[in-house]
Amino acid sequence: MRKVDATQGKLVKLIFVYTIPLILTTLVQQLFTLVDTAVLGNMADTTAVASVGATNTITSLVLNGITGLSTGAVIILARYIGQKDEEKMRSVIDTSLITAVGFGIIVAVLGILLTPTLLDLVKCPDDCLAGAKLYLQIYIAAAPITLLYNYGAAIMRTMGDTQRPLIYISVSGLVNVVLNIILCFCLEQKVAAVAIATVVSKIISAALVFHHLCHMEGPARVSIKKMRFDFRAFRSLIQYGIPTSISNLLYPIANLQVTPAINSFGVEAVAGNSAGNHIHAILSSFVSGFAHATTTFMGQNIGADNKDRVKKSFWYCLGFGLLITGALGSFAYLSGEIWLGLILGRSSYEAIYYGMIRMFFVTLFTFVSLTNNVLLHALQAYGYPFFGSISSIFFTLGFRIFWMQLIYPKFDTFDAVMACFTVSWTLNAIFNAIFVAIISYRYSKGKYKKI
């Protein structure tokens, strides 16, 4: 399968060759997650859907911070690939994989022990508390496997291979769908059935990724017997990964300000919000695809000291991303009732009503999220992820606290809750755009962070 070398060749073609499998990979992941919800919605009831939906903020909080450290590996690895430094590439890959499993074990143990506390923190509705606890504990127990896949797939993407992760996630996703149906027929507890199917699919995808890393061609191939933990590489991984981890953590922490307000509108609102979130997540695959392409293409070309390709990589990723997410966001919103009906069942009128409110304020404005994410990944490629953390602290966490404490109480409507996301994205994008402009100018003058 073809690996993309971002430092040479026709840039537009390479970006799409790289990005399309990446988008499809994320899209397949989201579609299979959507199947989980659809199976529950049609084989169980709205409470079961709400049980899974009530855990979304928590799973993001628990896993996103550690997964963010993989961005440190991506930033460093992209530079070393551009510099053709094979020894440092091997060191970063080995250290990243060991870190993923080690932190995953810690997350699994703490997550299981703290499940009741976390659910209480988000004010999970009593109707779905038991189901949410069961789902969360099963899901979080697989943290080492989840992180091994995330880190391994990030390494493969940075090395220019986005096709194999697509195949792997498709195989594991099909297994997930089949197991969802079989286990929902066999088990009385439908939430547990969906959770077990999800964990099995994660084990398969992680095994496939790790197998490839151990058998791929080239000097960066992983050898279990020769794997070593490099403290220097770990220090760099932490240095560049922690700012992104902070940003990733701040989103679910900020959402802890929002989730209780959503839950206060009842089970129908939770179910509708969850369904709307799944639809938005499908569009977010395009956001993720172009954002990751920004880091890889800019990072490799910064390492290769190719200033013209760095500039073009940024503008191509931003321009094509805006065009596509703007069109898809509009289409998804205009046909929103159809998709929500498929997920929730057409008789769930109240849940669909709440889902459409979310789709207006969130899905329709996916292009704003795209802008913010491309800018964030440009900062990462330049070696300045810290600025992204600053914007997240002020305009994600700080602003959402401000909004939910001072603005929302004056209206006390579901619309006011959802508007918080749109305004927060916009403020983040403006702040990040200023820093990208400054750093891009400095880079054009030969002043940038060496790795």
Short mmCIF file of C-alpha atoms in Angstrom, two decimals:
data_model
loop_
_atom_site.label_atom_id
_atom_site.label_comp_id
_atom_site.label_asym_id
_atom_site.label_seq_id
_atom_site.Cartn_x
_atom_site.Cartn_y
_atom_site.Cartn_z
CA MET A 1 0.00 0.00 0.00
CA ARG A 2 1.16 3.48 -0.83
CA LYS A 3 2.74 5.66 1.83
CA VAL A 4 2.57 9.40 1.32
CA ASP A 5 5.80 11.41 1.39
CA ALA A 6 4.61 14.93 2.17
CA THR A 7 7.93 16.48 1.19
CA GLN A 8 7.74 15.74 -2.54
CA GLY A 9 5.15 15.35 -5.28
CA LYS A 10 1.96 17.21 -6.23
CA LEU A 11 0.70 18.66 -2.97
CA VAL A 12 -3.06 18.79 -3.60
CA LYS A 13 -3.14 15.20 -4.85
CA LEU A 14 -1.02 13.99 -1.92
CA ILE A 15 -3.23 15.78 0.61
CA PHE A 16 -6.33 14.03 -0.71
CA VAL A 17 -4.57 10.66 -1.07
CA TYR A 18 -3.56 11.03 2.59
CA THR A 19 -6.74 12.63 3.92
CA ILE A 20 -9.49 10.57 2.25
CA PRO A 21 -8.56 7.26 3.97
CA LEU A 22 -8.14 9.20 7.21
CA ILE A 23 -11.60 10.73 6.87
CA LEU A 24 -13.07 7.35 5.99
CA THR A 25 -11.36 5.78 9.01
CA THR A 26 -12.90 8.29 11.40
CA LEU A 27 -16.18 8.11 9.50
CA VAL A 28 -16.31 4.32 9.83
CA GLN A 29 -15.59 4.63 13.55
CA GLN A 30 -18.42 7.10 13.99
CA LEU A 31 -20.81 5.07 11.84
CA PHE A 32 -20.20 1.99 13.94
CA THR A 33 -20.71 4.05 17.09
CA LEU A 34 -23.95 5.22 15.50
CA VAL A 35 -24.91 1.59 14.94
CA ASP A 36 -24.49 1.00 18.68
CA THR A 37 -27.01 3.75 19.35
CA ALA A 38 -29.36 2.61 16.59
CA VAL A 39 -29.33 -0.97 17.90
CA LEU A 40 -30.20 0.29 21.37
CA GLY A 41 -32.84 2.65 20.03
CA ASN A 42 -34.58 -0.10 18.06
CA MET A 43 -33.93 -3.18 20.23
CA ALA A 44 -34.20 -1.54 23.64
CA ASP A 45 -35.62 1.87 24.59
CA THR A 46 -34.77 5.55 24.96
CA THR A 47 -33.41 4.95 28.47
CA ALA A 48 -30.78 2.57 27.09
CA VAL A 49 -29.75 5.20 24.50
CA ALA A 50 -29.55 7.81 27.26
CA SER A 51 -27.44 5.44 29.41
CA VAL A 52 -24.74 5.33 26.77
CA GLY A 53 -25.11 9.02 25.87
CA ALA A 54 -24.71 10.06 29.51
CA THR A 55 -21.18 8.60 29.51
CA ASN A 56 -19.88 10.55 26.49
CA THR A 57 -18.41 13.44 28.45
CA ILE A 58 -16.80 11.10 30.97
CA THR A 59 -15.17 8.81 28.41
CA SER A 60 -13.81 11.89 26.66
CA LEU A 61 -12.50 13.24 29.96
CA VAL A 62 -10.83 9.99 30.99
CA LEU A 63 -9.24 9.03 27.65
CA ASN A 64 -8.70 12.29 25.76
CA GLY A 65 -5.98 13.62 28.04
CA ILE A 66 -3.78 10.55 27.67
CA THR A 67 -4.54 10.24 23.96
CA GLY A 68 -3.42 13.87 23.60
CA LEU A 69 0.11 12.81 24.47
CA SER A 70 0.20 10.94 21.15
CA THR A 71 0.20 14.39 19.53
CA GLY A 72 3.62 14.90 21.08
CA ALA A 73 4.79 11.77 19.26
CA VAL A 74 3.20 13.01 16.02
CA ILE A 75 4.90 16.44 16.22
CA ILE A 76 8.33 14.94 16.93
CA LEU A 77 8.01 12.01 14.53
CA ALA A 78 6.90 14.25 11.63
CA ARG A 79 10.01 16.40 12.07
CA TYR A 80 12.32 13.35 12.23
CA ILE A 81 10.70 11.88 9.12
CA GLY A 82 11.34 15.14 7.28
CA GLN A 83 14.94 15.09 8.55
CA LYS A 84 15.33 11.37 7.64
CA ASP A 85 16.64 10.62 11.17
CA GLU A 86 15.91 6.89 11.46
CA GLU A 87 17.42 6.30 14.92
CA LYS A 88 15.28 9.00 16.53
CA MET A 89 12.21 7.71 14.67
CA ARG A 90 12.65 4.25 16.25
CA SER A 91 13.16 5.75 19.69
CA VAL A 92 9.96 7.84 19.49
CA ILE A 93 7.86 4.92 18.22
CA ASP A 94 9.00 2.46 20.93
CA THR A 95 8.59 4.97 23.74
CA SER A 96 5.14 6.04 22.52
CA LEU A 97 3.77 2.49 22.47
CA ILE A 98 5.12 1.67 25.93
CA THR A 99 3.68 4.92 27.26
CA ALA A 100 0.27 4.13 25.75
CA VAL A 101 -0.05 0.77 27.48
CA GLY A 102 1.36 2.01 30.79
CA PHE A 103 -0.95 5.00 31.03
CA GLY A 104 -3.83 2.86 29.76
CA ILE A 105 -3.54 0.51 32.73
CA ILE A 106 -3.58 3.45 35.15
CA VAL A 107 -6.63 4.97 33.42
CA ALA A 108 -8.51 1.64 33.50
CA VAL A 109 -7.98 1.09 37.23
CA LEU A 110 -8.82 4.64 38.27
CA GLY A 111 -11.72 4.88 35.82
CA ILE A 112 -13.44 1.76 37.15
CA LEU A 113 -13.00 2.85 40.77
CA LEU A 114 -14.26 6.39 40.13
CA THR A 115 -17.23 5.54 37.88
CA PRO A 116 -19.94 6.32 40.50
CA THR A 117 -18.27 9.64 41.38
CA LEU A 118 -17.92 10.66 37.74
CA LEU A 119 -21.56 9.87 36.93
CA ASP A 120 -22.66 11.83 39.97
CA LEU A 121 -20.50 14.74 38.82
CA VAL A 122 -22.37 14.99 35.49
CA LYS A 123 -25.71 14.52 37.28
CA CYS A 124 -26.64 11.43 35.29
CA PRO A 125 -30.47 11.02 35.36
CA ASP A 126 -31.63 8.36 37.82
CA ASP A 127 -33.52 6.51 35.07
CA CYS A 128 -30.32 5.60 33.26
CA LEU A 129 -27.79 5.58 36.13
CA ALA A 130 -27.47 1.79 36.42
CA GLY A 131 -27.02 1.32 32.67
CA ALA A 132 -24.53 4.18 32.41
CA LYS A 133 -22.43 2.72 35.25
CA LEU A 134 -22.34 -0.71 33.65
CA TYR A 135 -21.44 0.62 30.19
CA LEU A 136 -18.75 2.96 31.50
CA GLN A 137 -16.98 0.32 33.60
CA ILE A 138 -16.85 -2.17 30.74
CA TYR A 139 -15.72 0.50 28.27
CA ILE A 140 -13.04 2.03 30.49
CA ALA A 141 -11.56 -1.39 31.35
CA ALA A 142 -10.31 -1.53 27.74
CA ALA A 143 -8.29 1.71 28.09
CA PRO A 144 -4.87 0.03 27.51
CA ILE A 145 -6.16 -1.49 24.26
CA THR A 146 -7.85 1.75 23.19
CA LEU A 147 -4.70 3.80 23.75
CA LEU A 148 -2.47 1.21 22.06
CA TYR A 149 -4.62 1.51 18.94
CA ASN A 150 -4.76 5.32 19.11
CA TYR A 151 -0.99 5.71 19.50
CA GLY A 152 -0.18 3.01 16.94
CA ALA A 153 -2.57 4.43 14.36
CA ALA A 154 -1.19 7.95 14.96
CA ILE A 155 2.32 6.63 14.26
CA MET A 156 1.17 4.98 11.04
CA ARG A 157 -0.61 8.15 9.88
CA THR A 158 2.42 10.31 10.58
CA MET A 159 4.56 7.96 8.53
CA GLY A 160 2.17 8.52 5.62
CA ASP A 161 0.08 5.33 5.88
CA THR A 162 -3.61 6.15 6.26
CA GLN A 163 -4.94 3.20 4.25
CA ARG A 164 -4.20 0.35 6.64
CA PRO A 165 -5.89 2.00 9.65
CA LEU A 166 -9.00 2.29 7.45
CA ILE A 167 -8.93 -1.43 6.67
CA TYR A 168 -8.31 -2.35 10.31
CA ILE A 169 -11.10 -0.19 11.68
CA SER A 170 -13.49 -1.49 8.99
CA VAL A 171 -12.78 -5.11 9.95
CA SER A 172 -13.17 -4.45 13.68
CA GLY A 173 -16.27 -2.33 13.01
CA LEU A 174 -18.00 -5.12 11.10
CA VAL A 175 -17.28 -7.45 14.00
CA ASN A 176 -18.77 -4.81 16.29
CA VAL A 177 -22.00 -4.65 14.27
CA VAL A 178 -22.43 -8.42 14.17
CA LEU A 179 -21.70 -8.78 17.88
CA ASN A 180 -24.08 -5.92 18.69
CA ILE A 181 -26.98 -7.75 17.09
CA ILE A 182 -26.06 -11.21 18.42
CA LEU A 183 -25.42 -10.07 21.99
CA CYS A 184 -28.52 -7.87 22.10
CA PHE A 185 -30.56 -10.96 21.25
CA CYS A 186 -28.72 -13.11 23.78
CA LEU A 187 -28.29 -10.75 26.74
CA GLU A 188 -31.09 -9.20 28.73
CA GLN A 189 -28.95 -6.15 29.57
CA LYS A 190 -28.68 -4.40 26.17
CA VAL A 191 -26.26 -1.74 27.40
CA ALA A 192 -23.79 -4.45 28.46
CA ALA A 193 -24.19 -6.15 25.07
CA VAL A 194 -23.21 -3.00 23.20
CA ALA A 195 -20.30 -2.31 25.57
CA ILE A 196 -18.88 -5.84 25.19
CA ALA A 197 -19.15 -5.67 21.39
CA THR A 198 -17.33 -2.34 21.41
CA VAL A 199 -14.47 -3.67 23.56
CA VAL A 200 -14.01 -6.76 21.37
CA SER A 201 -13.80 -4.56 18.26
CA LYS A 202 -11.16 -2.39 19.97
CA ILE A 203 -9.07 -5.45 20.78
CA ILE A 204 -9.15 -6.52 17.13
CA SER A 205 -8.17 -3.08 15.77
CA ALA A 206 -5.33 -2.71 18.30
CA ALA A 207 -3.99 -6.18 17.46
CA LEU A 208 -4.00 -5.43 13.74
CA VAL A 209 -2.19 -2.11 14.18
CA PHE A 210 0.47 -3.57 16.47
CA HIS A 211 0.99 -6.55 14.14
CA HIS A 212 1.66 -4.17 11.25
CA LEU A 213 4.08 -2.05 13.27
CA CYS A 214 6.01 -5.22 14.06
CA HIS A 215 6.13 -6.36 10.42
CA MET A 216 6.33 -3.13 8.39
CA GLU A 217 9.29 -2.50 6.14
CA GLY A 218 11.96 0.00 7.02
CA PRO A 219 14.18 0.91 9.96
CA ALA A 220 11.28 2.06 12.15
CA ARG A 221 9.84 -1.47 12.43
CA VAL A 222 8.93 -2.41 16.02
CA SER A 223 10.66 -5.41 17.58
CA ILE A 224 9.15 -6.63 20.85
CA LYS A 225 12.51 -8.06 21.96
CA LYS A 226 14.36 -4.82 21.14
CA MET A 227 11.75 -2.32 22.33
CA ARG A 228 13.26 0.23 24.67
CA PHE A 229 11.97 3.11 26.71
CA ASP A 230 13.97 6.25 25.92
CA PHE A 231 13.66 8.88 28.65
CA ARG A 232 14.82 11.59 26.27
CA ALA A 233 12.09 10.70 23.79
CA PHE A 234 9.57 10.46 26.66
CA ARG A 235 10.57 13.93 27.87
CA SER A 236 10.01 15.35 24.38
CA LEU A 237 6.73 13.45 24.08
CA ILE A 238 5.57 15.00 27.37
CA GLN A 239 6.88 18.45 26.42
CA TYR A 240 4.94 18.58 23.17
CA GLY A 241 2.08 16.31 24.16
CA ILE A 242 1.00 17.82 27.47
CA PRO A 243 -0.31 21.09 25.95
CA THR A 244 -2.53 19.06 23.62
CA SER A 245 -3.54 16.80 26.52
CA ILE A 246 -4.56 19.90 28.45
CA SER A 247 -6.61 21.11 25.50
CA ASN A 248 -8.22 17.68 25.09
CA LEU A 249 -9.03 17.51 28.79
CA LEU A 250 -10.46 21.01 28.87
CA TYR A 251 -13.14 20.17 26.32
CA PRO A 252 -14.81 17.44 28.42
CA ILE A 253 -14.11 19.40 31.63
CA ALA A 254 -15.77 22.41 30.06
CA ASN A 255 -18.61 20.15 28.98
CA LEU A 256 -19.08 19.19 32.62
CA GLN A 257 -20.47 22.71 32.89
CA VAL A 258 -22.86 21.96 30.03
CA THR A 259 -23.83 18.31 30.59
CA PRO A 260 -25.77 18.84 33.84
CA ALA A 261 -27.87 21.50 32.08
CA ILE A 262 -28.60 19.09 29.20
CA ASN A 263 -29.47 16.31 31.65
CA SER A 264 -31.82 18.66 33.54
CA PHE A 265 -34.17 18.66 30.53
CA GLY A 266 -34.79 14.93 31.02
CA VAL A 267 -34.24 11.60 29.26
CA GLU A 268 -35.67 12.77 25.92
CA ALA A 269 -33.25 15.69 25.80
CA VAL A 270 -30.30 13.42 26.69
CA ALA A 271 -31.30 10.94 23.97
CA GLY A 272 -31.84 13.67 21.36
CA ASN A 273 -28.56 15.35 22.25
CA SER A 274 -26.74 12.02 22.03
CA ALA A 275 -28.22 11.25 18.61
CA GLY A 276 -27.39 14.75 17.35
CA ASN A 277 -23.88 14.32 18.70
CA HIS A 278 -23.44 11.10 16.70
CA ILE A 279 -24.46 12.88 13.49
CA HIS A 280 -22.09 15.75 14.21
CA ALA A 281 -19.34 13.23 14.95
CA ILE A 282 -19.68 11.88 11.41
CA LEU A 283 -19.04 15.36 10.01
CA SER A 284 -16.20 15.76 12.48
CA SER A 285 -14.38 13.01 10.61
CA PHE A 286 -13.73 15.61 7.90
CA VAL A 287 -12.55 18.07 10.54
CA SER A 288 -10.20 15.46 11.99
CA GLY A 289 -8.94 14.39 8.55
CA PHE A 290 -7.89 17.84 7.37
CA ALA A 291 -6.56 18.79 10.81
CA HIS A 292 -4.28 15.74 11.02
CA ALA A 293 -3.17 16.31 7.44
CA THR A 294 -2.15 19.82 8.50
CA THR A 295 0.16 18.48 11.22
CA THR A 296 1.69 15.77 9.03
CA PHE A 297 2.25 17.84 5.89
CA MET A 298 3.42 20.96 7.67
CA GLY A 299 5.53 19.01 10.17
CA GLN A 300 7.37 16.90 7.59
CA ASN A 301 8.07 19.92 5.39
CA ILE A 302 9.26 22.00 8.34
CA GLY A 303 11.67 19.13 9.08
CA ALA A 304 12.76 19.15 5.43
CA ASP A 305 13.06 22.98 5.54
CA ASN A 306 10.67 23.46 2.61
CA LYS A 307 8.98 26.78 3.44
CA ASP A 308 6.84 26.99 0.29
CA ARG A 309 5.26 23.57 0.87
CA VAL A 310 4.64 24.41 4.52
CA LYS A 311 2.63 27.48 3.53
CA LYS A 312 0.71 25.70 0.78
CA SER A 313 -0.04 22.71 3.04
CA PHE A 314 -1.75 24.99 5.53
CA TRP A 315 -3.88 26.88 3.02
CA TYR A 316 -4.90 23.78 1.06
CA CYS A 317 -6.00 21.95 4.21
CA LEU A 318 -7.93 24.97 5.48
CA GLY A 319 -9.51 25.87 2.14
CA PHE A 320 -10.67 22.40 1.10
CA GLY A 321 -11.77 21.66 4.66
CA LEU A 322 -13.95 24.77 4.85
CA LEU A 323 -15.57 24.05 1.50
CA ILE A 324 -16.46 20.46 2.36
CA THR A 325 -17.58 20.92 5.98
CA GLY A 326 -19.66 23.98 5.07
CA ALA A 327 -21.57 22.03 2.43
CA LEU A 328 -22.00 18.88 4.52
CA GLY A 329 -23.05 20.77 7.64
CA SER A 330 -25.82 22.54 5.73
CA PHE A 331 -27.04 19.29 4.15
CA ALA A 332 -27.02 17.42 7.46
CA TYR A 333 -29.05 20.12 9.20
CA LEU A 334 -31.63 20.46 6.43
CA SER A 335 -32.22 16.69 6.43
CA GLY A 336 -31.71 16.34 10.18
CA GLU A 337 -35.14 14.99 11.13
CA ILE A 338 -34.65 12.03 8.79
CA TRP A 339 -31.32 11.00 10.36
CA LEU A 340 -32.53 11.57 13.92
CA GLY A 341 -35.61 9.47 13.18
CA LEU A 342 -33.45 6.58 11.98
CA ILE A 343 -31.42 6.67 15.18
CA LEU A 344 -34.13 7.32 17.73
CA GLY A 345 -37.17 5.83 16.03
CA ARG A 346 -39.66 8.06 14.26
CA SER A 347 -42.07 8.00 17.21
CA SER A 348 -39.56 9.76 19.50
CA TYR A 349 -40.86 13.23 18.60
CA GLU A 350 -39.59 15.05 21.67
CA ALA A 351 -36.10 13.54 21.42
CA ILE A 352 -35.96 14.50 17.72
CA TYR A 353 -36.96 18.06 18.64
CA TYR A 354 -34.01 18.37 21.03
CA GLY A 355 -31.70 16.71 18.49
CA MET A 356 -32.60 19.31 15.86
CA ILE A 357 -31.74 22.14 18.24
CA ARG A 358 -28.28 20.64 18.71
CA MET A 359 -27.87 20.19 14.96
CA PHE A 360 -28.62 23.87 14.34
CA PHE A 361 -26.08 25.24 16.79
CA VAL A 362 -23.41 22.54 16.38
CA THR A 363 -23.69 20.54 13.14
CA LEU A 364 -24.54 23.52 10.93
CA PHE A 365 -21.45 25.33 12.21
CA THR A 366 -19.02 22.45 11.73
CA PHE A 367 -16.97 24.70 9.42
CA VAL A 368 -16.09 26.87 12.44
CA SER A 369 -14.82 23.78 14.25
CA LEU A 370 -12.80 22.90 11.13
CA THR A 371 -11.16 26.34 11.11
CA ASN A 372 -10.26 26.10 14.78
CA ASN A 373 -8.82 22.58 14.46
CA VAL A 374 -6.68 23.31 11.40
CA LEU A 375 -5.27 26.34 13.20
CA LEU A 376 -4.57 24.26 16.32
CA HIS A 377 -2.74 21.61 14.28
CA ALA A 378 -0.74 24.28 12.49
CA LEU A 379 0.45 25.51 15.89
CA GLN A 380 1.39 21.93 16.77
CA ALA A 381 3.33 21.48 13.52
CA TYR A 382 5.30 24.65 14.25
CA GLY A 383 6.14 23.23 17.69
CA TYR A 384 3.92 25.61 19.69
CA PRO A 385 1.00 23.51 21.01
CA PHE A 386 1.15 25.63 24.19
CA PHE A 387 -0.74 28.46 22.48
CA GLY A 388 -3.59 26.07 21.73
CA SER A 389 -3.76 25.25 25.43
CA ILE A 390 -4.00 28.94 26.29
CA SER A 391 -6.94 29.43 23.94
CA SER A 392 -8.63 26.34 25.36
CA ILE A 393 -8.19 27.57 28.93
CA PHE A 394 -9.72 30.95 28.20
CA PHE A 395 -12.25 30.30 25.44
CA THR A 396 -13.26 26.70 26.07
CA LEU A 397 -13.15 26.20 29.83
CA GLY A 398 -13.31 29.82 30.97
CA PHE A 399 -15.90 30.96 28.47
CA ARG A 400 -18.20 27.97 28.96
CA ILE A 401 -18.14 28.45 32.73
CA PHE A 402 -18.97 32.12 32.17
CA TRP A 403 -21.76 31.25 29.73
CA MET A 404 -23.37 28.56 31.86
CA GLN A 405 -23.15 30.58 35.06
CA LEU A 406 -24.18 34.01 33.76
CA ILE A 407 -25.77 33.80 30.29
CA TYR A 408 -27.69 30.50 30.35
CA PRO A 409 -29.63 31.18 33.61
CA LYS A 410 -31.15 34.29 32.01
CA PHE A 411 -32.77 32.17 29.28
CA ASP A 412 -32.91 28.65 30.77
CA THR A 413 -33.61 27.02 27.39
CA PHE A 414 -32.01 24.15 25.48
CA ASP A 415 -31.14 26.61 22.71
CA ALA A 416 -29.09 28.68 25.18
CA VAL A 417 -27.15 25.58 26.20
CA MET A 418 -26.27 24.65 22.61
CA ALA A 419 -25.31 28.20 21.60
CA CYS A 420 -22.44 27.95 24.08
CA PHE A 421 -20.59 25.57 21.71
CA THR A 422 -20.89 27.80 18.65
CA VAL A 423 -19.68 30.98 20.35
CA SER A 424 -16.83 29.12 22.10
CA TRP A 425 -15.54 27.67 18.80
CA THR A 426 -15.61 31.10 17.19
CA LEU A 427 -13.61 32.76 19.96
CA ASN A 428 -11.03 29.93 19.90
CA ALA A 429 -10.63 30.25 16.13
CA ILE A 430 -10.03 34.02 16.31
CA PHE A 431 -7.40 33.64 19.05
CA ASN A 432 -5.58 30.77 17.28
CA ALA A 433 -5.63 32.61 13.94
CA ILE A 434 -3.71 35.52 15.50
CA PHE A 435 -0.95 33.24 16.80
CA VAL A 436 -0.71 31.23 13.58
CA ALA A 437 -0.26 34.48 11.65
CA ILE A 438 2.52 35.64 13.98
CA ILE A 439 4.36 32.30 13.99
CA SER A 440 4.00 31.87 10.22
CA TYR A 441 5.61 35.26 9.71
CA ARG A 442 8.48 34.36 12.03
CA TYR A 443 8.92 31.03 10.24
CA SER A 444 9.13 32.80 6.87
CA LYS A 445 12.05 34.73 8.35
CA GLY A 446 13.78 31.54 9.48
CA LYS A 447 12.77 31.83 13.15
CA TYR A 448 11.03 28.72 14.43
CA LYS A 449 11.32 26.09 17.15
CA LYS A 450 13.90 23.38 16.47
CA ILE A 451 13.20 19.84 17.64
#
